[in-house]
GROMACS .gro file of C-alpha atoms in nm:
model
  511
    1UNK     CA    1  -3.782   0.697  -5.790
    2UNK     CA    2  -4.109   0.671  -5.906
    3UNK     CA    3  -4.381   0.468  -5.713
    4UNK     CA    4  -4.349   0.115  -5.720
    5UNK     CA    5  -4.667   0.067  -5.982
    6UNK     CA    6  -4.540   0.329  -6.248
    7UNK     CA    7  -4.247   0.231  -6.502
    8UNK     CA    8  -3.910   0.364  -6.415
    9UNK     CA    9  -3.799   0.664  -6.637
   10UNK     CA   10  -3.525   0.558  -6.851
   11UNK     CA   11  -3.314   0.867  -6.821
   12UNK     CA   12  -3.346   0.817  -6.432
   13UNK     CA   13  -3.242   0.461  -6.483
   14UNK     CA   14  -2.962   0.566  -6.688
   15UNK     CA   15  -2.839   0.782  -6.400
   16UNK     CA   16  -2.845   0.508  -6.111
   17UNK     CA   17  -2.674   0.254  -6.363
   18UNK     CA   18  -2.350   0.505  -6.329
   19UNK     CA   19  -2.035   0.372  -6.489
   20UNK     CA   20  -2.210   0.025  -6.595
   21UNK     CA   21  -2.032  -0.012  -6.903
   22UNK     CA   22  -1.637   0.046  -6.821
   23UNK     CA   23  -1.560  -0.252  -6.731
   24UNK     CA   24  -1.458  -0.547  -6.934
   25UNK     CA   25  -1.655  -0.801  -7.071
   26UNK     CA   26  -1.983  -0.822  -7.306
   27UNK     CA   27  -2.228  -0.540  -7.252
   28UNK     CA   28  -2.531  -0.744  -7.154
   29UNK     CA   29  -2.359  -0.907  -6.871
   30UNK     CA   30  -2.210  -0.574  -6.756
   31UNK     CA   31  -2.566  -0.427  -6.761
   32UNK     CA   32  -2.693  -0.742  -6.575
   33UNK     CA   33  -2.454  -0.692  -6.316
   34UNK     CA   34  -2.496  -0.353  -6.205
   35UNK     CA   35  -2.890  -0.385  -6.256
   36UNK     CA   36  -2.824  -0.692  -6.019
   37UNK     CA   37  -2.661  -0.471  -5.766
   38UNK     CA   38  -2.914  -0.232  -5.746
   39UNK     CA   39  -3.200  -0.455  -5.700
   40UNK     CA   40  -2.993  -0.632  -5.439
   41UNK     CA   41  -2.906  -0.320  -5.280
   42UNK     CA   42  -3.313  -0.228  -5.276
   43UNK     CA   43  -3.232   0.076  -5.476
   44UNK     CA   44  -3.485  -0.093  -5.754
   45UNK     CA   45  -3.745  -0.230  -5.502
   46UNK     CA   46  -3.924  -0.542  -5.532
   47UNK     CA   47  -4.226  -0.477  -5.771
   48UNK     CA   48  -4.052  -0.215  -5.960
   49UNK     CA   49  -4.152  -0.178  -6.316
   50UNK     CA   50  -3.848  -0.138  -6.543
   51UNK     CA   51  -3.841   0.039  -6.874
   52UNK     CA   52  -3.895  -0.113  -7.195
   53UNK     CA   53  -3.616  -0.274  -7.412
   54UNK     CA   54  -3.650  -0.023  -7.725
   55UNK     CA   55  -3.670   0.278  -7.461
   56UNK     CA   56  -3.372   0.185  -7.220
   57UNK     CA   57  -3.160   0.017  -7.512
   58UNK     CA   58  -3.199   0.408  -7.668
   59UNK     CA   59  -3.123   0.591  -7.368
   60UNK     CA   60  -2.824   0.361  -7.288
   61UNK     CA   61  -2.738   0.380  -7.685
   62UNK     CA   62  -2.671   0.010  -7.720
   63UNK     CA   63  -2.884  -0.255  -7.921
   64UNK     CA   64  -3.169  -0.400  -7.792
   65UNK     CA   65  -3.073  -0.731  -7.788
   66UNK     CA   66  -2.823  -0.642  -7.533
   67UNK     CA   67  -3.136  -0.493  -7.271
   68UNK     CA   68  -3.325  -0.836  -7.390
   69UNK     CA   69  -3.008  -1.032  -7.289
   70UNK     CA   70  -2.952  -0.855  -6.990
   71UNK     CA   71  -3.316  -0.868  -6.865
   72UNK     CA   72  -3.328  -1.223  -6.941
   73UNK     CA   73  -2.999  -1.321  -6.770
   74UNK     CA   74  -3.212  -1.175  -6.444
   75UNK     CA   75  -3.534  -1.328  -6.502
   76UNK     CA   76  -3.336  -1.654  -6.517
   77UNK     CA   77  -3.217  -1.569  -6.137
   78UNK     CA   78  -3.521  -1.477  -6.042
   79UNK     CA   79  -3.456  -1.132  -5.978
   80UNK     CA   80  -3.723  -1.022  -6.283
   81UNK     CA   81  -4.037  -1.160  -6.417
   82UNK     CA   82  -4.107  -1.069  -6.767
   83UNK     CA   83  -4.453  -1.098  -6.860
   84UNK     CA   84  -4.610  -0.997  -7.249
   85UNK     CA   85  -4.821  -0.702  -7.156
   86UNK     CA   86  -4.729  -0.642  -6.840
   87UNK     CA   87  -4.360  -0.547  -6.882
   88UNK     CA   88  -4.044  -0.618  -6.652
   89UNK     CA   89  -4.050  -0.637  -6.329
   90UNK     CA   90  -3.833  -0.678  -6.002
   91UNK     CA   91  -3.970  -0.979  -5.829
   92UNK     CA   92  -4.091  -0.975  -5.470
   93UNK     CA   93  -3.827  -1.231  -5.352
   94UNK     CA   94  -3.544  -1.075  -5.514
   95UNK     CA   95  -3.440  -0.858  -5.230
   96UNK     CA   96  -3.104  -0.958  -5.028
   97UNK     CA   97  -3.227  -1.105  -4.717
   98UNK     CA   98  -3.010  -0.868  -4.503
   99UNK     CA   99  -3.134  -0.549  -4.698
  100UNK     CA  100  -3.397  -0.326  -4.561
  101UNK     CA  101  -3.716  -0.357  -4.787
  102UNK     CA  102  -3.812  -0.026  -4.960
  103UNK     CA  103  -4.196   0.108  -4.871
  104UNK     CA  104  -4.433   0.211  -5.089
  105UNK     CA  105  -4.362   0.556  -4.993
  106UNK     CA  106  -3.991   0.590  -4.901
  107UNK     CA  107  -3.885   0.837  -4.662
  108UNK     CA  108  -3.572   0.868  -4.775
  109UNK     CA  109  -3.458   1.007  -5.139
  110UNK     CA  110  -3.158   0.864  -5.263
  111UNK     CA  111  -2.977   1.050  -5.519
  112UNK     CA  112  -3.018   0.987  -5.906
  113UNK     CA  113  -2.764   1.262  -5.972
  114UNK     CA  114  -2.481   1.152  -6.219
  115UNK     CA  115  -2.283   1.372  -6.059
  116UNK     CA  116  -2.299   1.230  -5.724
  117UNK     CA  117  -2.326   0.856  -5.849
  118UNK     CA  118  -1.951   0.921  -5.985
  119UNK     CA  119  -1.855   1.027  -5.686
  120UNK     CA  120  -1.932   0.708  -5.531
  121UNK     CA  121  -1.807   0.482  -5.761
  122UNK     CA  122  -1.424   0.304  -5.733
  123UNK     CA  123  -1.141   0.467  -5.897
  124UNK     CA  124  -1.153   0.339  -6.267
  125UNK     CA  125  -0.970   0.429  -6.575
  126UNK     CA  126  -1.236   0.669  -6.662
  127UNK     CA  127  -1.190   1.043  -6.671
  128UNK     CA  128  -1.422   1.265  -6.499
  129UNK     CA  129  -1.523   1.553  -6.679
  130UNK     CA  130  -1.882   1.534  -6.500
  131UNK     CA  131  -1.758   1.635  -6.147
  132UNK     CA  132  -1.599   2.023  -6.159
  133UNK     CA  133  -1.394   2.044  -5.855
  134UNK     CA  134  -0.982   2.099  -5.832
  135UNK     CA  135  -0.783   1.805  -5.842
  136UNK     CA  136  -0.511   1.931  -5.690
  137UNK     CA  137  -0.500   2.142  -5.284
  138UNK     CA  138  -0.300   2.399  -5.331
  139UNK     CA  139   0.018   2.435  -5.143
  140UNK     CA  140  -0.125   2.709  -4.871
  141UNK     CA  141  -0.368   2.421  -4.743
  142UNK     CA  142  -0.086   2.190  -4.659
  143UNK     CA  143   0.108   2.481  -4.468
  144UNK     CA  144  -0.188   2.602  -4.290
  145UNK     CA  145  -0.241   2.248  -4.132
  146UNK     CA  146   0.142   2.221  -4.064
  147UNK     CA  147   0.131   2.533  -3.848
  148UNK     CA  148  -0.237   2.445  -3.664
  149UNK     CA  149  -0.238   2.546  -3.294
  150UNK     CA  150  -0.568   2.402  -3.160
  151UNK     CA  151  -0.741   2.580  -2.863
  152UNK     CA  152  -0.716   2.485  -2.521
  153UNK     CA  153  -1.031   2.490  -2.314
  154UNK     CA  154  -1.261   2.460  -2.588
  155UNK     CA  155  -1.534   2.157  -2.624
  156UNK     CA  156  -1.502   2.190  -2.989
  157UNK     CA  157  -1.855   2.189  -3.049
  158UNK     CA  158  -1.985   2.498  -3.241
  159UNK     CA  159  -2.296   2.432  -3.413
  160UNK     CA  160  -2.310   2.810  -3.548
  161UNK     CA  161  -1.925   2.796  -3.627
  162UNK     CA  162  -1.608   2.876  -3.492
  163UNK     CA  163  -1.587   3.243  -3.399
  164UNK     CA  164  -1.278   3.331  -3.566
  165UNK     CA  165  -1.393   3.202  -3.900
  166UNK     CA  166  -1.760   3.337  -3.882
  167UNK     CA  167  -1.536   3.701  -3.866
  168UNK     CA  168  -1.307   3.612  -4.161
  169UNK     CA  169  -1.616   3.504  -4.372
  170UNK     CA  170  -1.784   3.803  -4.279
  171UNK     CA  171  -1.503   4.018  -4.330
  172UNK     CA  172  -1.520   3.924  -4.675
  173UNK     CA  173  -1.841   4.027  -4.759
  174UNK     CA  174  -1.761   4.352  -4.575
  175UNK     CA  175  -1.474   4.393  -4.835
  176UNK     CA  176  -1.736   4.376  -5.080
  177UNK     CA  177  -1.958   4.638  -4.952
  178UNK     CA  178  -2.208   4.418  -4.794
  179UNK     CA  179  -2.185   4.500  -4.388
  180UNK     CA  180  -2.189   4.183  -4.210
  181UNK     CA  181  -2.179   4.085  -3.902
  182UNK     CA  182  -2.044   3.684  -3.739
  183UNK     CA  183  -2.391   3.652  -3.617
  184UNK     CA  184  -2.510   3.658  -3.956
  185UNK     CA  185  -2.278   3.370  -4.046
  186UNK     CA  186  -2.343   3.015  -4.032
  187UNK     CA  187  -2.056   2.786  -4.101
  188UNK     CA  188  -2.144   2.447  -4.310
  189UNK     CA  189  -2.021   2.140  -4.424
  190UNK     CA  190  -1.964   2.271  -4.778
  191UNK     CA  191  -2.230   2.470  -4.966
  192UNK     CA  192  -2.438   2.162  -5.021
  193UNK     CA  193  -2.531   2.129  -4.645
  194UNK     CA  194  -2.584   2.462  -4.651
  195UNK     CA  195  -2.838   2.431  -4.953
  196UNK     CA  196  -2.996   2.133  -4.741
  197UNK     CA  197  -3.041   2.285  -4.435
  198UNK     CA  198  -3.231   2.582  -4.591
  199UNK     CA  199  -3.469   2.376  -4.805
  200UNK     CA  200  -3.519   2.147  -4.461
  201UNK     CA  201  -3.595   2.476  -4.291
  202UNK     CA  202  -3.789   2.656  -4.602
  203UNK     CA  203  -3.994   2.397  -4.761
  204UNK     CA  204  -4.284   2.184  -4.692
  205UNK     CA  205  -4.404   1.958  -4.944
  206UNK     CA  206  -4.597   2.087  -5.253
  207UNK     CA  207  -4.410   2.400  -5.195
  208UNK     CA  208  -4.326   2.607  -5.508
  209UNK     CA  209  -3.925   2.700  -5.586
  210UNK     CA  210  -3.862   2.919  -5.844
  211UNK     CA  211  -3.508   2.745  -6.014
  212UNK     CA  212  -3.284   2.832  -6.319
  213UNK     CA  213  -3.339   2.619  -6.617
  214UNK     CA  214  -3.080   2.476  -6.638
  215UNK     CA  215  -2.945   2.453  -6.288
  216UNK     CA  216  -2.697   2.321  -6.082
  217UNK     CA  217  -2.859   1.916  -6.026
  218UNK     CA  218  -2.715   1.876  -5.660
  219UNK     CA  219  -2.993   2.189  -5.573
  220UNK     CA  220  -3.280   2.011  -5.780
  221UNK     CA  221  -3.229   1.681  -5.581
  222UNK     CA  222  -3.253   1.862  -5.231
  223UNK     CA  223  -3.558   2.033  -5.380
  224UNK     CA  224  -3.705   1.686  -5.473
  225UNK     CA  225  -3.623   1.555  -5.126
  226UNK     CA  226  -3.804   1.825  -4.973
  227UNK     CA  227  -4.121   1.733  -5.188
  228UNK     CA  228  -4.103   2.066  -5.365
  229UNK     CA  229  -4.239   2.160  -5.681
  230UNK     CA  230  -3.983   2.322  -5.915
  231UNK     CA  231  -4.091   2.629  -6.126
  232UNK     CA  232  -3.843   2.655  -6.369
  233UNK     CA  233  -3.741   2.966  -6.562
  234UNK     CA  234  -3.529   2.968  -6.889
  235UNK     CA  235  -3.104   3.091  -6.837
  236UNK     CA  236  -3.031   3.315  -7.192
  237UNK     CA  237  -2.707   3.418  -7.288
  238UNK     CA  238  -2.718   3.683  -7.031
  239UNK     CA  239  -2.824   3.468  -6.715
  240UNK     CA  240  -3.193   3.398  -6.585
  241UNK     CA  241  -3.486   3.554  -6.746
  242UNK     CA  242  -3.555   3.823  -6.483
  243UNK     CA  243  -3.876   3.960  -6.653
  244UNK     CA  244  -4.057   3.616  -6.640
  245UNK     CA  245  -3.872   3.527  -6.288
  246UNK     CA  246  -4.051   3.799  -6.166
  247UNK     CA  247  -4.382   3.721  -6.317
  248UNK     CA  248  -4.351   3.373  -6.193
  249UNK     CA  249  -4.295   3.475  -5.858
  250UNK     CA  250  -4.631   3.720  -5.866
  251UNK     CA  251  -4.807   3.424  -5.985
  252UNK     CA  252  -4.689   3.165  -5.777
  253UNK     CA  253  -4.564   3.334  -5.468
  254UNK     CA  254  -4.274   3.048  -5.411
  255UNK     CA  255  -4.151   2.961  -5.078
  256UNK     CA  256  -3.784   2.983  -5.208
  257UNK     CA  257  -3.621   3.099  -5.534
  258UNK     CA  258  -3.295   2.963  -5.620
  259UNK     CA  259  -3.027   3.135  -5.841
  260UNK     CA  260  -2.662   3.112  -5.936
  261UNK     CA  261  -2.578   3.475  -6.045
  262UNK     CA  262  -2.215   3.454  -6.118
  263UNK     CA  263  -2.072   3.200  -6.358
  264UNK     CA  264  -2.401   2.991  -6.360
  265UNK     CA  265  -2.382   2.641  -6.324
  266UNK     CA  266  -2.411   2.499  -6.541
  267UNK     CA  267  -2.399   2.782  -6.862
  268UNK     CA  268  -2.132   3.019  -6.700
  269UNK     CA  269  -2.361   3.326  -6.769
  270UNK     CA  270  -2.324   3.612  -6.560
  271UNK     CA  271  -2.641   3.804  -6.427
  272UNK     CA  272  -2.599   4.181  -6.523
  273UNK     CA  273  -2.610   4.398  -6.261
  274UNK     CA  274  -2.910   4.590  -6.329
  275UNK     CA  275  -3.102   4.257  -6.357
  276UNK     CA  276  -2.975   4.123  -6.032
  277UNK     CA  277  -3.105   4.446  -5.815
  278UNK     CA  278  -3.460   4.379  -6.012
  279UNK     CA  279  -3.450   4.084  -5.925
  280UNK     CA  280  -3.353   4.122  -5.548
  281UNK     CA  281  -3.604   4.399  -5.539
  282UNK     CA  282  -3.881   4.191  -5.661
  283UNK     CA  283  -3.809   3.939  -5.435
  284UNK     CA  284  -3.807   4.141  -5.140
  285UNK     CA  285  -4.108   4.315  -5.235
  286UNK     CA  286  -4.280   3.988  -5.276
  287UNK     CA  287  -4.183   3.836  -4.972
  288UNK     CA  288  -3.988   3.522  -5.179
  289UNK     CA  289  -3.658   3.431  -4.978
  290UNK     CA  290  -3.381   3.450  -5.259
  291UNK     CA  291  -3.094   3.212  -5.227
  292UNK     CA  292  -2.788   3.315  -5.442
  293UNK     CA  293  -2.542   3.006  -5.468
  294UNK     CA  294  -2.192   3.217  -5.451
  295UNK     CA  295  -1.939   2.886  -5.483
  296UNK     CA  296  -1.822   2.977  -5.850
  297UNK     CA  297  -1.858   3.355  -5.733
  298UNK     CA  298  -1.456   3.443  -5.697
  299UNK     CA  299  -1.353   3.256  -6.024
  300UNK     CA  300  -1.362   3.531  -6.261
  301UNK     CA  301  -1.071   3.533  -6.511
  302UNK     CA  302  -1.032   3.907  -6.567
  303UNK     CA  303  -1.128   3.989  -6.255
  304UNK     CA  304  -0.959   4.265  -6.144
  305UNK     CA  305  -1.144   4.367  -5.771
  306UNK     CA  306  -1.385   4.195  -5.558
  307UNK     CA  307  -1.673   4.058  -5.726
  308UNK     CA  308  -2.040   4.228  -5.682
  309UNK     CA  309  -2.297   4.002  -5.497
  310UNK     CA  310  -2.645   4.008  -5.523
  311UNK     CA  311  -2.647   4.083  -5.117
  312UNK     CA  312  -2.527   4.412  -5.202
  313UNK     CA  313  -2.901   4.520  -5.342
  314UNK     CA  314  -3.089   4.389  -5.070
  315UNK     CA  315  -3.195   4.084  -4.834
  316UNK     CA  316  -3.072   3.777  -4.993
  317UNK     CA  317  -2.931   3.419  -4.843
  318UNK     CA  318  -2.616   3.354  -4.974
  319UNK     CA  319  -2.412   3.037  -4.987
  320UNK     CA  320  -2.092   3.004  -5.042
  321UNK     CA  321  -1.760   2.753  -4.960
  322UNK     CA  322  -1.379   2.721  -5.019
  323UNK     CA  323  -1.431   2.407  -5.218
  324UNK     CA  324  -1.362   2.535  -5.585
  325UNK     CA  325  -1.111   2.811  -5.523
  326UNK     CA  326  -0.912   2.581  -5.233
  327UNK     CA  327  -1.009   2.245  -5.248
  328UNK     CA  328  -1.303   2.015  -5.215
  329UNK     CA  329  -1.163   1.779  -4.971
  330UNK     CA  330  -1.180   2.100  -4.740
  331UNK     CA  331  -1.563   2.068  -4.644
  332UNK     CA  332  -1.603   2.417  -4.548
  333UNK     CA  333  -1.868   2.627  -4.661
  334UNK     CA  334  -2.115   2.906  -4.512
  335UNK     CA  335  -2.455   3.062  -4.532
  336UNK     CA  336  -2.505   3.451  -4.489
  337UNK     CA  337  -2.854   3.561  -4.392
  338UNK     CA  338  -3.036   3.770  -4.135
  339UNK     CA  339  -2.938   3.681  -3.816
  340UNK     CA  340  -3.270   3.536  -3.681
  341UNK     CA  341  -3.237   3.301  -3.941
  342UNK     CA  342  -2.862   3.225  -3.917
  343UNK     CA  343  -2.978   3.100  -3.579
  344UNK     CA  344  -3.246   2.889  -3.647
  345UNK     CA  345  -3.032   2.718  -3.925
  346UNK     CA  346  -2.758   2.650  -3.646
  347UNK     CA  347  -3.053   2.506  -3.420
  348UNK     CA  348  -3.123   2.242  -3.747
  349UNK     CA  349  -2.744   2.204  -3.781
  350UNK     CA  350  -2.696   2.102  -3.453
  351UNK     CA  351  -2.986   1.838  -3.472
  352UNK     CA  352  -2.761   1.652  -3.738
  353UNK     CA  353  -2.380   1.714  -3.679
  354UNK     CA  354  -2.325   1.959  -3.374
  355UNK     CA  355  -2.111   2.182  -3.587
  356UNK     CA  356  -1.805   2.113  -3.849
  357UNK     CA  357  -1.460   2.005  -3.722
  358UNK     CA  358  -1.249   2.279  -3.545
  359UNK     CA  359  -0.898   2.195  -3.750
  360UNK     CA  360  -1.064   2.248  -4.042
  361UNK     CA  361  -1.255   2.580  -3.954
  362UNK     CA  362  -0.918   2.719  -3.808
  363UNK     CA  363  -0.744   2.611  -4.140
  364UNK     CA  364  -1.019   2.780  -4.338
  365UNK     CA  365  -0.944   3.108  -4.132
  366UNK     CA  366  -0.597   3.125  -4.210
  367UNK     CA  367  -0.676   3.063  -4.586
  368UNK     CA  368  -0.923   3.344  -4.586
  369UNK     CA  369  -0.659   3.565  -4.433
  370UNK     CA  370  -0.467   3.532  -4.740
  371UNK     CA  371  -0.721   3.491  -4.988
  372UNK     CA  372  -0.629   3.683  -5.270
  373UNK     CA  373  -0.299   3.473  -5.340
  374UNK     CA  374  -0.486   3.132  -5.321
  375UNK     CA  375  -0.754   3.248  -5.531
  376UNK     CA  376  -0.499   3.417  -5.814
  377UNK     CA  377  -0.321   3.067  -5.840
  378UNK     CA  378  -0.603   2.877  -5.900
  379UNK     CA  379  -0.718   3.114  -6.135
  380UNK     CA  380  -0.408   3.117  -6.360
  381UNK     CA  381  -0.459   2.753  -6.337
  382UNK     CA  382  -0.846   2.771  -6.463
  383UNK     CA  383  -0.737   3.024  -6.753
  384UNK     CA  384  -0.491   2.754  -6.880
  385UNK     CA  385  -0.722   2.462  -6.854
  386UNK     CA  386  -0.981   2.676  -7.025
  387UNK     CA  387  -0.785   2.770  -7.314
  388UNK     CA  388  -0.649   2.442  -7.362
  389UNK     CA  389  -0.976   2.273  -7.362
  390UNK     CA  390  -1.134   2.474  -7.602
  391UNK     CA  391  -0.818   2.454  -7.844
  392UNK     CA  392  -0.874   2.059  -7.832
  393UNK     CA  393  -1.237   2.102  -7.898
  394UNK     CA  394  -1.203   2.283  -8.186
  395UNK     CA  395  -0.898   2.085  -8.345
  396UNK     CA  396  -1.101   1.737  -8.297
  397UNK     CA  397  -1.463   1.837  -8.273
  398UNK     CA  398  -1.534   2.118  -8.469
  399UNK     CA  399  -1.887   2.085  -8.510
  400UNK     CA  400  -1.934   2.117  -8.134
  401UNK     CA  401  -2.026   2.457  -8.037
  402UNK     CA  402  -1.929   2.612  -7.678
  403UNK     CA  403  -1.880   2.985  -7.601
  404UNK     CA  404  -1.587   3.084  -7.423
  405UNK     CA  405  -1.618   3.128  -7.049
  406UNK     CA  406  -1.535   3.460  -6.862
  407UNK     CA  407  -1.500   3.260  -6.530
  408UNK     CA  408  -1.598   2.941  -6.339
  409UNK     CA  409  -1.471   2.617  -6.406
  410UNK     CA  410  -1.658   2.433  -6.692
  411UNK     CA  411  -1.793   2.483  -7.082
  412UNK     CA  412  -2.149   2.450  -7.210
  413UNK     CA  413  -2.094   2.284  -7.487
  414UNK     CA  414  -2.381   2.224  -7.729
  415UNK     CA  415  -2.404   1.894  -7.998
  416UNK     CA  416  -2.530   1.948  -8.338
  417UNK     CA  417  -2.702   1.632  -8.357
  418UNK     CA  418  -2.823   1.362  -8.097
  419UNK     CA  419  -2.891   1.420  -7.749
  420UNK     CA  420  -2.655   1.454  -7.427
  421UNK     CA  421  -2.790   1.119  -7.258
  422UNK     CA  422  -2.705   0.892  -7.516
  423UNK     CA  423  -2.422   1.012  -7.600
  424UNK     CA  424  -2.286   1.033  -7.257
  425UNK     CA  425  -2.323   0.676  -7.288
  426UNK     CA  426  -2.103   0.608  -7.533
  427UNK     CA  427  -1.874   0.829  -7.440
  428UNK     CA  428  -1.838   0.641  -7.101
  429UNK     CA  429  -1.752   0.295  -7.292
  430UNK     CA  430  -1.482   0.521  -7.492
  431UNK     CA  431  -1.336   0.583  -7.099
  432UNK     CA  432  -1.516   0.954  -7.048
  433UNK     CA  433  -1.773   1.046  -6.834
  434UNK     CA  434  -1.959   1.383  -6.891
  435UNK     CA  435  -2.255   1.555  -6.750
  436UNK     CA  436  -2.552   1.540  -6.943
  437UNK     CA  437  -2.744   1.876  -6.975
  438UNK     CA  438  -3.092   1.723  -6.975
  439UNK     CA  439  -3.018   1.621  -6.606
  440UNK     CA  440  -2.953   1.990  -6.521
  441UNK     CA  441  -3.294   2.130  -6.631
  442UNK     CA  442  -3.637   2.115  -6.468
  443UNK     CA  443  -3.802   2.238  -6.781
  444UNK     CA  444  -3.712   1.946  -6.994
  445UNK     CA  445  -3.505   2.119  -7.223
  446UNK     CA  446  -3.103   2.129  -7.270
  447UNK     CA  447  -3.100   1.790  -7.414
  448UNK     CA  448  -2.807   1.875  -7.685
  449UNK     CA  449  -2.598   1.984  -7.393
  450UNK     CA  450  -2.309   1.872  -7.246
  451UNK     CA  451  -2.136   2.007  -6.926
  452UNK     CA  452  -1.757   1.970  -6.950
  453UNK     CA  453  -1.510   2.101  -6.706
  454UNK     CA  454  -1.128   2.214  -6.744
  455UNK     CA  455  -0.949   2.145  -6.413
  456UNK     CA  456  -0.755   1.813  -6.516
  457UNK     CA  457  -0.388   1.874  -6.659
  458UNK     CA  458  -0.344   1.952  -6.997
  459UNK     CA  459  -0.225   1.579  -7.078
  460UNK     CA  460  -0.584   1.439  -6.945
  461UNK     CA  461  -0.761   1.700  -7.089
  462UNK     CA  462  -0.598   1.609  -7.437
  463UNK     CA  463  -0.679   1.239  -7.381
  464UNK     CA  464  -1.032   1.311  -7.278
  465UNK     CA  465  -1.100   1.506  -7.634
  466UNK     CA  466  -0.939   1.229  -7.810
  467UNK     CA  467  -1.182   0.968  -7.643
  468UNK     CA  468  -1.452   1.231  -7.693
  469UNK     CA  469  -1.382   1.262  -8.079
  470UNK     CA  470  -1.363   0.875  -8.076
  471UNK     CA  471  -1.695   0.819  -7.941
  472UNK     CA  472  -1.855   1.080  -8.141
  473UNK     CA  473  -1.710   0.896  -8.447
  474UNK     CA  474  -1.907   0.606  -8.332
  475UNK     CA  475  -2.239   0.815  -8.254
  476UNK     CA  476  -2.303   1.072  -8.498
  477UNK     CA  477  -2.536   0.968  -8.760
  478UNK     CA  478  -2.414   0.785  -9.088
  479UNK     CA  479  -2.541   1.033  -9.308
  480UNK     CA  480  -2.315   1.323  -9.126
  481UNK     CA  481  -1.999   1.169  -8.930
  482UNK     CA  482  -1.767   1.446  -8.741
  483UNK     CA  483  -1.503   1.451  -8.925
  484UNK     CA  484  -1.169   1.390  -8.693
  485UNK     CA  485  -0.900   1.541  -8.833
  486UNK     CA  486  -0.560   1.301  -8.762
  487UNK     CA  487  -0.760   1.076  -8.506
  488UNK     CA  488  -0.604   0.768  -8.521
  489UNK     CA  489  -0.702   0.441  -8.295
  490UNK     CA  490  -0.522   0.420  -7.986
  491UNK     CA  491  -0.528   0.281  -7.626
  492UNK     CA  492  -0.882   0.307  -7.504
  493UNK     CA  493  -1.041   0.417  -7.806
  494UNK     CA  494  -1.141   0.094  -7.996
  495UNK     CA  495  -1.513   0.025  -7.976
  496UNK     CA  496  -1.611  -0.239  -7.718
  497UNK     CA  497  -1.708  -0.310  -7.393
  498UNK     CA  498  -1.472  -0.105  -7.203
  499UNK     CA  499  -1.242   0.197  -7.201
  500UNK     CA  500  -0.923  -0.035  -7.248
  501UNK     CA  501  -0.567   0.044  -7.083
  502UNK     CA  502  -0.493   0.381  -6.976
  503UNK     CA  503  -0.144   0.547  -6.971
  504UNK     CA  504   0.007   0.570  -6.650
  505UNK     CA  505  -0.003   0.941  -6.628
  506UNK     CA  506  -0.426   0.836  -6.601
  507UNK     CA  507  -0.429   0.596  -6.371
  508UNK     CA  508  -0.676   0.652  -6.060
  509UNK     CA  509  -0.802   0.983  -6.214
  510UNK     CA  510  -1.146   1.028  -6.013
  511UNK     CA  511  -1.260   1.380  -6.040
   0.00000   0.00000   0.00000
């Protein structure tokens, strides 16, 4: 969040507000309730300057009177002070007595990433197309836990990871033509912890980090927490612009370069082999640590053999996990890199959690032994979901454009008009959460894009698109509204403050 003396960015505040409009009641009261909570929790510290009425109203896709009424409600409660010429600020007395006060230069960065904030919300009737993760774990996971045998004579603390799992992960790289020993593998609590440990170890305040634009917003959060400076390079139809990335590395010598080479998050592009080789060779020659996020790399729809990895071309730090092929609830990830780097990361991980839990590591090792079967099951579901979502979008939202994906679990959609941030607010009021492209782009682009995943059951995806179509009919400019063939109002689609009652099959869906 920005310093207290400066105005909060409307888009940042919109992200922090989360699913504020998904309840029932007048919009200004729902907005006031969420702002009140942020103030009382200290997320909006005393003295913080809130966005002007008109700017926040535009970002939230509501009338200015809604924002004015919400601000006035909190002013009457003593939480805000509004002065002409000085704007709207959180009062010094607003913070709840039991809440620690924020300092002018906070040491801890709290996420404003909508992808994470949606996960922190209580379950409601909003369909989450924003958080791309498998909804159902495969049956092999439960079977692996049922047959689990815990080792005896073991303290259970393994900061670098259990030996059997490190060997299994190393074996996966060997199968893809990248000789790897267990000492080159660190087991982490998901790929997110792997990225976090790398950022803590390799970055200092002010360091440059080469990132794709757009890119995975969770990584941007970590780099901001480290007070690093993003050096964004655009992503095109064939992935990262490698020629520009090499120029950036030559000019700035960043402390780190972060890429998603296969099924790039969020665009879904794949970096061609020759371009990947050039990128690795340039980074190695310039001494720039190159991190390849491989979390989605196994999800190729037409794969007939093990996918190629950037690590095959030279010194690359690879980050992976089982969250997309197996299930996000199995919090097992890894970092592959030079043994000295892995040893340093293990010492840093020991400082935080002394290692991942042993039962999950044993289960992960068993699943990796039959990984091809588990992956084939997941890919069948992904192909079906991809085809169904594209068909529904073509039927109900024909003016939206998106290329078919060749793998991964998301579509990168471009709106014909408007911007993704404000449309996402309208969509939320119709009961569906989407990820605006602008939240993924450090260049400030991708404003007309949305990332939608296709991991939900077909009937839920159909309902989600129906709600999106109703939201678009409300949002699109009056001069050219989107034709919605055959769309009739139904539960949860009427314009208003909340999504309305959902069908029984949709209740409780949170991912």
